[in-house]
Every structure is written in structure tokens, then in C-alpha cells.
mmCIF file of C-alpha atoms in Angstrom:
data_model
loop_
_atom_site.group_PDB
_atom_site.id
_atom_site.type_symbol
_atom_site.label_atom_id
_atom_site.label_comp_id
_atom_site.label_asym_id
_atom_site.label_seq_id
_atom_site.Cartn_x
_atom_site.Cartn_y
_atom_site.Cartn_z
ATOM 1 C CA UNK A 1 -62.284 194.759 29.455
ATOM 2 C CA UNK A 2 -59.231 192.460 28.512
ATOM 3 C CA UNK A 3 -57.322 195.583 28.635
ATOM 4 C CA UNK A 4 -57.805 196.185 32.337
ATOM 5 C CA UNK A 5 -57.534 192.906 33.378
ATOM 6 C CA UNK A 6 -54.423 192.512 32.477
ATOM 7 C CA UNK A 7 -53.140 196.159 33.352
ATOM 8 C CA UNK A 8 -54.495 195.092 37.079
ATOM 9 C CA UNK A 9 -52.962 191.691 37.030
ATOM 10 C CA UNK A 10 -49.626 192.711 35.687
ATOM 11 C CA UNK A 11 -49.348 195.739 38.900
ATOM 12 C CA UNK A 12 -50.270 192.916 40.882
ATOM 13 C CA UNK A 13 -47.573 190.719 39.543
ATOM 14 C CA UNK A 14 -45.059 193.694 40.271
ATOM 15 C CA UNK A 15 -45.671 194.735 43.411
ATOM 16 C CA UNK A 16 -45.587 191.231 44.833
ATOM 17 C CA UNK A 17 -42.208 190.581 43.434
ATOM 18 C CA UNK A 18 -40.669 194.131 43.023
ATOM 19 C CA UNK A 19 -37.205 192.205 43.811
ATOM 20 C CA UNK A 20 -37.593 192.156 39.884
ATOM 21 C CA UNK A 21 -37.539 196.067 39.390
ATOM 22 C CA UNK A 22 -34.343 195.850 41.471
ATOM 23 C CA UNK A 23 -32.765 193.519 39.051
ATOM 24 C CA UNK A 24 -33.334 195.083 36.377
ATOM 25 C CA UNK A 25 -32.296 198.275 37.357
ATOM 26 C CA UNK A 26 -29.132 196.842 38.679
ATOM 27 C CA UNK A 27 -28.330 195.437 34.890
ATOM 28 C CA UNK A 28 -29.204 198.947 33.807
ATOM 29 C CA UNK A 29 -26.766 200.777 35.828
ATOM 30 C CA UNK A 30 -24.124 197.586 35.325
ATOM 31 C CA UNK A 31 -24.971 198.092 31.579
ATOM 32 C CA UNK A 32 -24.535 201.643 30.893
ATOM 33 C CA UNK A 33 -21.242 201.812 33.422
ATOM 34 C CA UNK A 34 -19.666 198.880 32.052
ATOM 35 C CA UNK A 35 -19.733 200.292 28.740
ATOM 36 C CA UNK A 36 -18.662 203.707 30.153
ATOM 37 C CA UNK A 37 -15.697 202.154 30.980
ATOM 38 C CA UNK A 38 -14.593 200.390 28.284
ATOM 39 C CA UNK A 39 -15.451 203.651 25.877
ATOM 40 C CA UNK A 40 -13.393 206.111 28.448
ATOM 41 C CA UNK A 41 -10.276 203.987 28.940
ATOM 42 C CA UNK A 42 -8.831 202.910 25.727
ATOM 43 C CA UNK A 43 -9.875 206.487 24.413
ATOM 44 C CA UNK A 44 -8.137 208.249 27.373
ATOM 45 C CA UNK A 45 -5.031 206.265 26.846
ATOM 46 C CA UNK A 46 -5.024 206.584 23.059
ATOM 47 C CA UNK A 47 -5.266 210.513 23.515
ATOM 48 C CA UNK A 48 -2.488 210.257 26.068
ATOM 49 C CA UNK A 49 -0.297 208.451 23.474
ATOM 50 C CA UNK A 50 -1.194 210.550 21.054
ATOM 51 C CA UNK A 51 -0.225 213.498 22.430
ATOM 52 C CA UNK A 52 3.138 212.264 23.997
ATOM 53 C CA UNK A 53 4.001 210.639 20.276
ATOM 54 C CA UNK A 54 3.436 213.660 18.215
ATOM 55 C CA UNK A 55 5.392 216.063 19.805
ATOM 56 C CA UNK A 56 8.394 213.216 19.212
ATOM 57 C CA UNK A 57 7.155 213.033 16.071
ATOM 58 C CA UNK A 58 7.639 216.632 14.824
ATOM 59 C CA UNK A 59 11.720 217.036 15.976
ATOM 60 C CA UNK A 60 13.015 214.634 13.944
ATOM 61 C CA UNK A 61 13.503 214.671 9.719
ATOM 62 C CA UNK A 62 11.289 213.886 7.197
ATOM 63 C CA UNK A 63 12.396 209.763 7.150
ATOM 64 C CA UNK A 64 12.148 209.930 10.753
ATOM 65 C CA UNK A 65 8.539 211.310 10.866
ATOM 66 C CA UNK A 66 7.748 208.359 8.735
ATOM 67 C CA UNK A 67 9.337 205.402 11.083
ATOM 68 C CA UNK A 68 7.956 207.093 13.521
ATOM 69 C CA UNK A 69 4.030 207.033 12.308
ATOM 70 C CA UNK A 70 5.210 203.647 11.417
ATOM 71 C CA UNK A 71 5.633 202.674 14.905
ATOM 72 C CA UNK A 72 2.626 204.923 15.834
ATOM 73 C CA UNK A 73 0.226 203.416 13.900
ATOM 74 C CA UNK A 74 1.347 200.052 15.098
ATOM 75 C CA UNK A 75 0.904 201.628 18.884
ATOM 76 C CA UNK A 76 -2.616 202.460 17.558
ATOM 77 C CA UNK A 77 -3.730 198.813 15.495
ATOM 78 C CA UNK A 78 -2.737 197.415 19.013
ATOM 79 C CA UNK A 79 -4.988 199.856 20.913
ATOM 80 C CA UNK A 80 -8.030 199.578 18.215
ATOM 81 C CA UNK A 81 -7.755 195.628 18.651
ATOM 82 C CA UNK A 82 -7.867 195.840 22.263
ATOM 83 C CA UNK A 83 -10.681 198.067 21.941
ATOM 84 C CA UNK A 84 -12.653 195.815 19.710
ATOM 85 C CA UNK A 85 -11.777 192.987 21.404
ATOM 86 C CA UNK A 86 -12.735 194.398 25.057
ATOM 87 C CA UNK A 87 -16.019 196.084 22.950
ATOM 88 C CA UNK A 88 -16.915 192.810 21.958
ATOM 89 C CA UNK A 89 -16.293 190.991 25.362
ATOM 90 C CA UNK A 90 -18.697 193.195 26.781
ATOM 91 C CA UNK A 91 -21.121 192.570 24.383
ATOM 92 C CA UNK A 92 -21.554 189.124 24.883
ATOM 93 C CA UNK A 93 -20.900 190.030 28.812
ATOM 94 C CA UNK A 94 -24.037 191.971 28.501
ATOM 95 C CA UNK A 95 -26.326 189.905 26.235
ATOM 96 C CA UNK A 96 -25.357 186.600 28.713
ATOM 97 C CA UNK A 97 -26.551 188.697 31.820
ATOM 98 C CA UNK A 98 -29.665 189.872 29.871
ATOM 99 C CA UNK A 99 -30.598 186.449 28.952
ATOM 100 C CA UNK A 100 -29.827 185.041 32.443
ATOM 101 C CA UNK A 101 -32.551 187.791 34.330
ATOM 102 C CA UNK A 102 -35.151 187.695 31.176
ATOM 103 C CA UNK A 103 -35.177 184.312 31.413
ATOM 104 C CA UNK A 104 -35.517 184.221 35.239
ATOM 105 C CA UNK A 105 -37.972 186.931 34.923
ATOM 106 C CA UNK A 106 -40.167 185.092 32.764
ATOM 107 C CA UNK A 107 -40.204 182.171 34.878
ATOM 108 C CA UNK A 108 -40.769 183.927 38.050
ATOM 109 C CA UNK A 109 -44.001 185.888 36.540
ATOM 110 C CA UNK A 110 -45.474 182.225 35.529
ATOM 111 C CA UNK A 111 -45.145 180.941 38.959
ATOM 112 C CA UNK A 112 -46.930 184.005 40.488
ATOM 113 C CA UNK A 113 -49.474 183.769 37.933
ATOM 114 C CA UNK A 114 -50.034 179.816 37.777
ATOM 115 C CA UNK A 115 -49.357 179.002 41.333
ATOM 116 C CA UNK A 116 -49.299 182.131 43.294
ATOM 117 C CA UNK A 117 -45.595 181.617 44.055
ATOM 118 C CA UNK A 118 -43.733 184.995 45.320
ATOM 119 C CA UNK A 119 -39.803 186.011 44.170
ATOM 120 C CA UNK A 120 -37.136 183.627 45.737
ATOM 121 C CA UNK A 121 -33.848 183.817 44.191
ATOM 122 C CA UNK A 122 -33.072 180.125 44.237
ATOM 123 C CA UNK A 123 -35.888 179.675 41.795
ATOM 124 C CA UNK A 124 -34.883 182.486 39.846
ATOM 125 C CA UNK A 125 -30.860 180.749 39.436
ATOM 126 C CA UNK A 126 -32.701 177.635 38.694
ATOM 127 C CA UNK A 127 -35.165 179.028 36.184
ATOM 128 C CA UNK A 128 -32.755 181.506 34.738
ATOM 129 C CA UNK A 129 -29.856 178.518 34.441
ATOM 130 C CA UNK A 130 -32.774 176.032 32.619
ATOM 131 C CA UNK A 131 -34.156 178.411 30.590
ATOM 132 C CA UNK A 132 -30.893 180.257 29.094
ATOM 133 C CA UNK A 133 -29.872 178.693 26.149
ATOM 134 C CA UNK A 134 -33.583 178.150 24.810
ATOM 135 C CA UNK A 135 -33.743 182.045 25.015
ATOM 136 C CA UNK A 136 -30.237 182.593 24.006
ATOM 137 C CA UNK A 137 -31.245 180.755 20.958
ATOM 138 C CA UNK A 138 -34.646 182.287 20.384
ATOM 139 C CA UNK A 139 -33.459 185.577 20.830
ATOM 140 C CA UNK A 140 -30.406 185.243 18.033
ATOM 141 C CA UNK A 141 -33.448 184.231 15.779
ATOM 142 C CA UNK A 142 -35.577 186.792 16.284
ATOM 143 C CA UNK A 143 -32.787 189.493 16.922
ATOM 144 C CA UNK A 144 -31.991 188.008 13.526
ATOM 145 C CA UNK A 145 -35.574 188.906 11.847
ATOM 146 C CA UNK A 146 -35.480 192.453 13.517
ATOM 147 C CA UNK A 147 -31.948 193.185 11.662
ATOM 148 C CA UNK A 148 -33.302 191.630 8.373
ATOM 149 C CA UNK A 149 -36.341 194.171 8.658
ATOM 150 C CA UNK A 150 -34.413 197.156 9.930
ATOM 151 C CA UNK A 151 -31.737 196.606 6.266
ATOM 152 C CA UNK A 152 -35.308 195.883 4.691
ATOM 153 C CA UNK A 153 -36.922 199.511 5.704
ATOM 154 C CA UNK A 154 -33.827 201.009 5.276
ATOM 155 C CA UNK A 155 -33.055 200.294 1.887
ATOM 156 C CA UNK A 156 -37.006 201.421 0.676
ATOM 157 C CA UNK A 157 -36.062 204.616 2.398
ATOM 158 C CA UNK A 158 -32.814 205.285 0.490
ATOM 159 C CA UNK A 159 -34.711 204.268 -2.845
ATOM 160 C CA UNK A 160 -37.608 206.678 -2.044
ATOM 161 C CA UNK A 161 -35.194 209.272 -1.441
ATOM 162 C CA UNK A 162 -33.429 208.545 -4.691
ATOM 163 C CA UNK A 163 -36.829 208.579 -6.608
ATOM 164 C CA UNK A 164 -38.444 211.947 -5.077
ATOM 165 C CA UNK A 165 -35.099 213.735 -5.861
ATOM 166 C CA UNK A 166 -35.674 212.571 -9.306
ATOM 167 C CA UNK A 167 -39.266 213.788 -9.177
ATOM 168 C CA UNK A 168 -37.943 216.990 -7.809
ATOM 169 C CA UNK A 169 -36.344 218.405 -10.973
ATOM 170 C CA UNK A 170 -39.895 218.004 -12.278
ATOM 171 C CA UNK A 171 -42.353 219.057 -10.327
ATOM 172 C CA UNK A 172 -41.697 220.585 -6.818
ATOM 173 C CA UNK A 173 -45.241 220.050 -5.681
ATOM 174 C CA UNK A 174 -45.266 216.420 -6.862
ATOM 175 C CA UNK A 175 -42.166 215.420 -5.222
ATOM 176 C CA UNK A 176 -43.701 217.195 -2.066
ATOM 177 C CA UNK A 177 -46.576 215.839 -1.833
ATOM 178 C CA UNK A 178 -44.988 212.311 -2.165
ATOM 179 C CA UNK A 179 -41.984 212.700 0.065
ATOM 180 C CA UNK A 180 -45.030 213.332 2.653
ATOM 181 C CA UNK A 181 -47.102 210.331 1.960
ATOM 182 C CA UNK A 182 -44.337 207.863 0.884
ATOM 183 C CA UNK A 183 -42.871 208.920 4.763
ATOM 184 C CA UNK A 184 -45.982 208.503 6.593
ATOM 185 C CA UNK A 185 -46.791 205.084 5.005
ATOM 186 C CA UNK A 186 -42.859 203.944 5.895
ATOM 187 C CA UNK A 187 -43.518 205.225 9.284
ATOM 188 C CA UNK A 188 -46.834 203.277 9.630
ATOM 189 C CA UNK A 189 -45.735 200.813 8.140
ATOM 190 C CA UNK A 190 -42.793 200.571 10.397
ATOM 191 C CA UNK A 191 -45.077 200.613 13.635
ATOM 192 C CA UNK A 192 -47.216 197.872 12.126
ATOM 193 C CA UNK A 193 -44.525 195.642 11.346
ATOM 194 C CA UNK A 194 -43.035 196.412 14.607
ATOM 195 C CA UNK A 195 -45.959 195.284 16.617
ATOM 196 C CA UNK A 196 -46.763 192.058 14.892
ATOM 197 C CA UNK A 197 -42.303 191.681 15.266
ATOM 198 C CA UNK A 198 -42.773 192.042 19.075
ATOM 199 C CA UNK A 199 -45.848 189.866 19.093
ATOM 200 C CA UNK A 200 -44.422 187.002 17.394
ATOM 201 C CA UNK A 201 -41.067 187.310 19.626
ATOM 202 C CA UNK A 202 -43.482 187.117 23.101
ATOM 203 C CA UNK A 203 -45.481 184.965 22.132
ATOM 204 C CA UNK A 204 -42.557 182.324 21.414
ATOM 205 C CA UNK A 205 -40.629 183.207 24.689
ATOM 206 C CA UNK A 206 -44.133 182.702 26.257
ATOM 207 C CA UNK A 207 -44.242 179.009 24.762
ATOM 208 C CA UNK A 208 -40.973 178.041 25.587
ATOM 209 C CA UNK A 209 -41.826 178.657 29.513
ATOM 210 C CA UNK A 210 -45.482 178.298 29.592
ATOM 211 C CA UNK A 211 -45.867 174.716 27.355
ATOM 212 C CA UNK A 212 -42.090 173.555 27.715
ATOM 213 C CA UNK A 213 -41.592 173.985 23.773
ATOM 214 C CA UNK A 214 -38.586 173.577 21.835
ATOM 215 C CA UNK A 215 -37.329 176.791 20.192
ATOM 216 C CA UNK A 216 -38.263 175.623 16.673
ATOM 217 C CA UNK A 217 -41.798 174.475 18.330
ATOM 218 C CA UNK A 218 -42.384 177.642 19.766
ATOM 219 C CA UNK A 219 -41.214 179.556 16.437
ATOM 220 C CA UNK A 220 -43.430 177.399 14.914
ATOM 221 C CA UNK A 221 -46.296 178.053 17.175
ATOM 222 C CA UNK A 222 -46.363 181.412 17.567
ATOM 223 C CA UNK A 223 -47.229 182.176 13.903
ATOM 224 C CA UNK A 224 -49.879 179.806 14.189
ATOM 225 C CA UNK A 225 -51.503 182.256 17.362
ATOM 226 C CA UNK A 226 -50.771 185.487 15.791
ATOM 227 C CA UNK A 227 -52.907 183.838 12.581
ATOM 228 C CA UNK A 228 -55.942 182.323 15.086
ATOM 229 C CA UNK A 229 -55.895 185.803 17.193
ATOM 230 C CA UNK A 230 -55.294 188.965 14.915
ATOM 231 C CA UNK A 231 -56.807 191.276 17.585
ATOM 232 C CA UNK A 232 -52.968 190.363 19.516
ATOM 233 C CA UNK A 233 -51.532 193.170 17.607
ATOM 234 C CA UNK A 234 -53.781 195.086 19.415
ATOM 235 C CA UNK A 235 -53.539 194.159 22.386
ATOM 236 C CA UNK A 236 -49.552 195.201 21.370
ATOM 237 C CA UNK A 237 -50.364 198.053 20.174
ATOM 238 C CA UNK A 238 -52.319 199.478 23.457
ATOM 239 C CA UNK A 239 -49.615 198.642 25.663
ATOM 240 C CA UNK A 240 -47.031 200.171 23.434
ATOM 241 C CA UNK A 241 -48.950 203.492 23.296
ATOM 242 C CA UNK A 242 -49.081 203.120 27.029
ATOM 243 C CA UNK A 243 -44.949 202.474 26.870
ATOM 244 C CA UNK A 244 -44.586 205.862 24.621
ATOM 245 C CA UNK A 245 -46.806 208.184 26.544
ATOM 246 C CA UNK A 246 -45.524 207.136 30.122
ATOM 247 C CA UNK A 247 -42.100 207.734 28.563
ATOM 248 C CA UNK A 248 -42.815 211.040 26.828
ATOM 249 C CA UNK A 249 -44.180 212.489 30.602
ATOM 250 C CA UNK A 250 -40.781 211.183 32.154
ATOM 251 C CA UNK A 251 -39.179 212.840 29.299
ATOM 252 C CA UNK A 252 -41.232 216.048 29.866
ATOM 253 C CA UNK A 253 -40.494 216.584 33.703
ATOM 254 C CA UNK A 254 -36.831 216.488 33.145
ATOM 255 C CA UNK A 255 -36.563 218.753 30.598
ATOM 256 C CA UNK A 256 -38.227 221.267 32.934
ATOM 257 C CA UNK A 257 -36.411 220.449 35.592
ATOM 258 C CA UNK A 258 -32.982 221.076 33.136
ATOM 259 C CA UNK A 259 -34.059 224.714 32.807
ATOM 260 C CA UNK A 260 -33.855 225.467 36.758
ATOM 261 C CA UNK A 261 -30.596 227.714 37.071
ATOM 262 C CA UNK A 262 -28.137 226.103 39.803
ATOM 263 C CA UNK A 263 -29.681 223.717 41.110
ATOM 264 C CA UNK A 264 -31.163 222.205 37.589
ATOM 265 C CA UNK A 265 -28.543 220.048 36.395
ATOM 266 C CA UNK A 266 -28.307 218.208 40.252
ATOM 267 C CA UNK A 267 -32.002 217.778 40.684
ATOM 268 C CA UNK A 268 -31.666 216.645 36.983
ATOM 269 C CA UNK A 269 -28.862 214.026 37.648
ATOM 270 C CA UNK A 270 -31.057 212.387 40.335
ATOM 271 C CA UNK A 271 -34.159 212.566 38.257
ATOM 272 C CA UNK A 272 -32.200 210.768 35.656
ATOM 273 C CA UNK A 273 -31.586 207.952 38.550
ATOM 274 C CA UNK A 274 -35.888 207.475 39.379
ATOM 275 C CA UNK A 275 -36.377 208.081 35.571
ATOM 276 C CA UNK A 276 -34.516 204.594 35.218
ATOM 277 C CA UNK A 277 -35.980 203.004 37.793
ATOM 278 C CA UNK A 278 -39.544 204.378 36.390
ATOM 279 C CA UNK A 279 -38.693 203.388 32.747
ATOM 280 C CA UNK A 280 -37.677 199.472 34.231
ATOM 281 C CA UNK A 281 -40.881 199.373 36.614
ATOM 282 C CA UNK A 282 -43.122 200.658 33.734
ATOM 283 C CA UNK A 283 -41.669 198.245 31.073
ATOM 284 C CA UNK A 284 -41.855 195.116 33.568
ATOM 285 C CA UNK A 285 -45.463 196.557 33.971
ATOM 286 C CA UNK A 286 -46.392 196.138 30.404
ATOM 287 C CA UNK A 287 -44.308 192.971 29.635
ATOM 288 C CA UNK A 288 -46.435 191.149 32.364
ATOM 289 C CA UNK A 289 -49.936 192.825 30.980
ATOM 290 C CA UNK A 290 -48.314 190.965 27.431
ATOM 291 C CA UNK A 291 -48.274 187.483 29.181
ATOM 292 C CA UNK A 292 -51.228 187.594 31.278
ATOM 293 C CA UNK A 293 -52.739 188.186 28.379
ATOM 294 C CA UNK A 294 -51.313 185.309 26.738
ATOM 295 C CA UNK A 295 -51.899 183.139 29.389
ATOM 296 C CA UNK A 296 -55.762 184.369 30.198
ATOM 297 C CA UNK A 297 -57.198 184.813 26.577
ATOM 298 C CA UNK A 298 -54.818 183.218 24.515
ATOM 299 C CA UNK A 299 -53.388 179.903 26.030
ATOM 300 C CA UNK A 300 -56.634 179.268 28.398
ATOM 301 C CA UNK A 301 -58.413 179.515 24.662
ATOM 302 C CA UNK A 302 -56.251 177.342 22.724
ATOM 303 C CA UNK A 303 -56.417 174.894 25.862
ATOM 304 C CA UNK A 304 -60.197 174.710 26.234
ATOM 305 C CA UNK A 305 -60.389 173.967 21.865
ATOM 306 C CA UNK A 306 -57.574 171.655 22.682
ATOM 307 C CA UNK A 307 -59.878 169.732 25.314
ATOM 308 C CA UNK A 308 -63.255 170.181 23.112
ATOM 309 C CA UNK A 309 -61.347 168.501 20.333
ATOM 310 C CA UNK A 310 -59.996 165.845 21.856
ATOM 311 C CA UNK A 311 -63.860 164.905 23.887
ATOM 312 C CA UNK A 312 -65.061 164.954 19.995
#
């Protein structure tokens, strides 16, 4: 019942301020151009260079081909360094601008859902510019705890490969038969992890808007919630499936639409454009169904003990 509730509140959240979906599509599109961009450019001119420098390159004797990739190889370090440095300008480009609308996102949601209060932008700049260095510093931490397991999961896999080619020379059925369940429980394992990861990482942005916390309060907090309401993960874990499977449909329809001869690849282009938009409405969708649920059956709980403990 939980389940629909929040499904129904979260479309209802949405559609009355869809100027998020725009938003967020917009940083999609600035996103994945931006980084176009900067991957085309310095590429196109270092093939250009290339090109023009090797054909000099070849004319000349044997201690002139080597001052010359001398002086090449400078032309390139100057080129990689402009790369890296323009790579990692847009990095923190992107990751500031992500910040600034999750932040404002967040804060528009809670005053739809705590005071019926519909999109307008100059609450969005103000939430956005009050909240961003709480999340900027929240997210580091838990970006932090996501790289940590990711090295984590990765090094068990290389040591389970390592041990069932060891078991191989053995016993091929053995090392079979292991490779199969040692894989399934990493992948299980994985999504487990994964889902109490994301849980932990809502449910801290969620007290840093909802209850004004501190980042460390709200770090602090949200393992304390996670502890008092296992059944969270669940709730994660629905919504998630419901992330996948939307996804694999989108995913499904454009494949058939690739195999249409002449027109495929246009109609496919487009699709790509609503697939976007669909994958930013749908994961708005389910972010919102994550915090009504933390505000309905999680904070309104924790409140109402709150209140019973302090009348005893």
C-alpha cells in the first residue's frame, strides 16, 4: 500500500512542476555536448598535427627525424595538458551544475509536498544557492564510499578469477560450478550493497533539506534510519526494479526501430531525443516516490516517537 502511495504522490509531484523534467533534460543535453566538444576538438587538432608533422618528419635524416619527434612530442605534452586540463574543467563545470539543480530539485519537491508550493525559479536560485555546498560536501562523501566499494568488489573479482583458474587445472567441473556461484553471489551481492549505498545517500540528502542537518548530522542520522527501518531497502529495491524495467522497454523500442531500412537510423535519432526526456521524467518519478516515502513513513514516524517521548 506504501508502494502506491508514493508512486501516486511522486506523478503528482511531477506533473505539477514538470519545469523540473525540463531542467534536467537541459543538463543532459548541456552534459553530453559539452563533453562532445571537448573530446572532438583537441583530438581533431592533434590528428591534424599529426598528419602535417609526419610527412616533415620522414624527408629529413636520421638526427633530424629525432629533433623533430623531439619537437613533436613537445607539440603533443602541450596538447595532452590542454586536454586534461580542459577535461578536468569540465568536470567540475559539470558536477557544480549538477549540484546546483539537485539541490534546487530537492528543495522544490519539499515545498510541494510540505506546503503545496508549485515550481518558481526564484525559489529554486535561492534553494539551489543555500543548499549547494551542504550537497557538494555530502556528495564527495558518499561519491567517496561508492569508489571505496566499487575498488572493494573489484579486487574480490580479480582474486576469484585468480583462484578458479587455479581450480581449473584440477577439476574442470569444480572450477565451473564455482565460477557460476562465486559470480552470482558477487552480483547479488553487488545489488544488495548497492541498494542499502543509495539508501543511506537519500536518506542523508533528505535530512539535510527536510530537518536543516549538518552534513556530519545527517551522515550520522541516516545510519541510524536505515538500522530503525530495514524494510527501506525495500522500498529501494521496488523502485529500482521499476528504474530497470522502464529502461529495458525504452531500450527495446529503439532497437526495433534501428532495424527499419532508410528511415531507421532518423526515426532512431529522434527516439534517442524522447528516450532522454523519458529516462529524466522516469528517474525524477522514482526519486520523488524515495522522499515521499521518507517524509510519509519514515520522518512522520520518527516525529510522532519523537513527540511520545518527549510527553513521557
Amino acid at each position: 500500500m506504501n508502494f502506491f502511495v508514493c508512486i501516486n504522490d511522486a506523478l503528482r509531484v511531477i506533473h505539477k512542476n514538470y519545469q523540473l523534467i525540463f531542467i534536467h533534460f537541459l543538463f543532459v543535453f548541456v552534459a553530453f555536448f559539452s563533453l562532445f566538444f571537448i573530446m572532438s576538438v583537441p583530438l581533431g587538432v592533434l590528428f591534424i598535427v599529426f598528419g602535417i608533422d609526419l610527412t616533415e618528419i620522414l624527408r629529413g635524416s636520421f638526427f633530424e627525424i629525432v629533433i623533430s619527434s623531439i619537437s613533436l612530442l613537445k607539440k603533443f605534452l602541450i596538447i595532452a595538458i590542454v586536454f586534461l586540463v580542459t577535461l578536468l574543467v569540465y568536470i567540475v563545470f559539470v558536477s557544480g551544475l549538477w549540484i546546483y539543480i539537485f539541490s534546487g530539485t530537492v528543495g522544490i519537491m519539499y515545498m510541494f509536498l510540505d506546503k503545496n508550493i508549485n515550481f518558481k525559479w526564484k525559489n529554486f536560485h535561492r534553494i539551489a544557492k543555500s543548499y549547494f555546498w551542504k550537497v557538494a560536501v555530502s556528495a564527495i562523501y558518499y561519491g567517496v564510499i561508492f569508489i571505496i566499494l566499487t575498488i572493494v568488489f573489484t579486487i574480490i573479482r580479480e582474486v576469484t578469477i585468480t583462484f578458479i583458474n587455479s581450480i581449473e587445472k584440477f577439476s574442470h567441473f569444480l572450477s565451473v560450478f564455482l565460477s557460476v556461484f562465486i559470480y552470482l553471489s558477487l552480483f547479488l551481492s553487488g545489488i544488495f550493497v548497492f541498494l542499502i549505498w543509495i539508501t543511506y545517500t537519500f536518506f542523508g540528502f533528505f535530512g539535510i533539506f527536510v530537518k536543516k542537518l549538518t552534513v556530519k548530522e545527517a551522515i550520522k542520522e541516516s545510519k541510524t534510519l536505515i538500522k530503525k527501518n530495514p524494510k527501506s531497502i525495500g522500498m529501494a529495491a521496488l523502485l529500482f526494479a521499476i528504474y530497470i524495467l522502464m529502461g529495458g522497454v525504452i531500450l527495446f523500442f529503439t532497437s526495433l526501430l534501428a532495424i527499419i531500412p532508410y528511415v531507421g537510423a532518423i526515426l532512431v535519432a529522434i527516439y534517442q531525443l524522447l528516450t532522454q526526456f523519458a529516462h529524466v521524467y522516469i528517474s525524477l518519478v522514482v526519486f520523488a516516490a524515495f522522499f515521499v516515502y521518507y517524509l510519509r513513513f519514515i520522518y512522520k514516524e520518527q516525529s510522532e516517537s519523537d513527540k511520545l517521548r518527549c510527553g513521557d
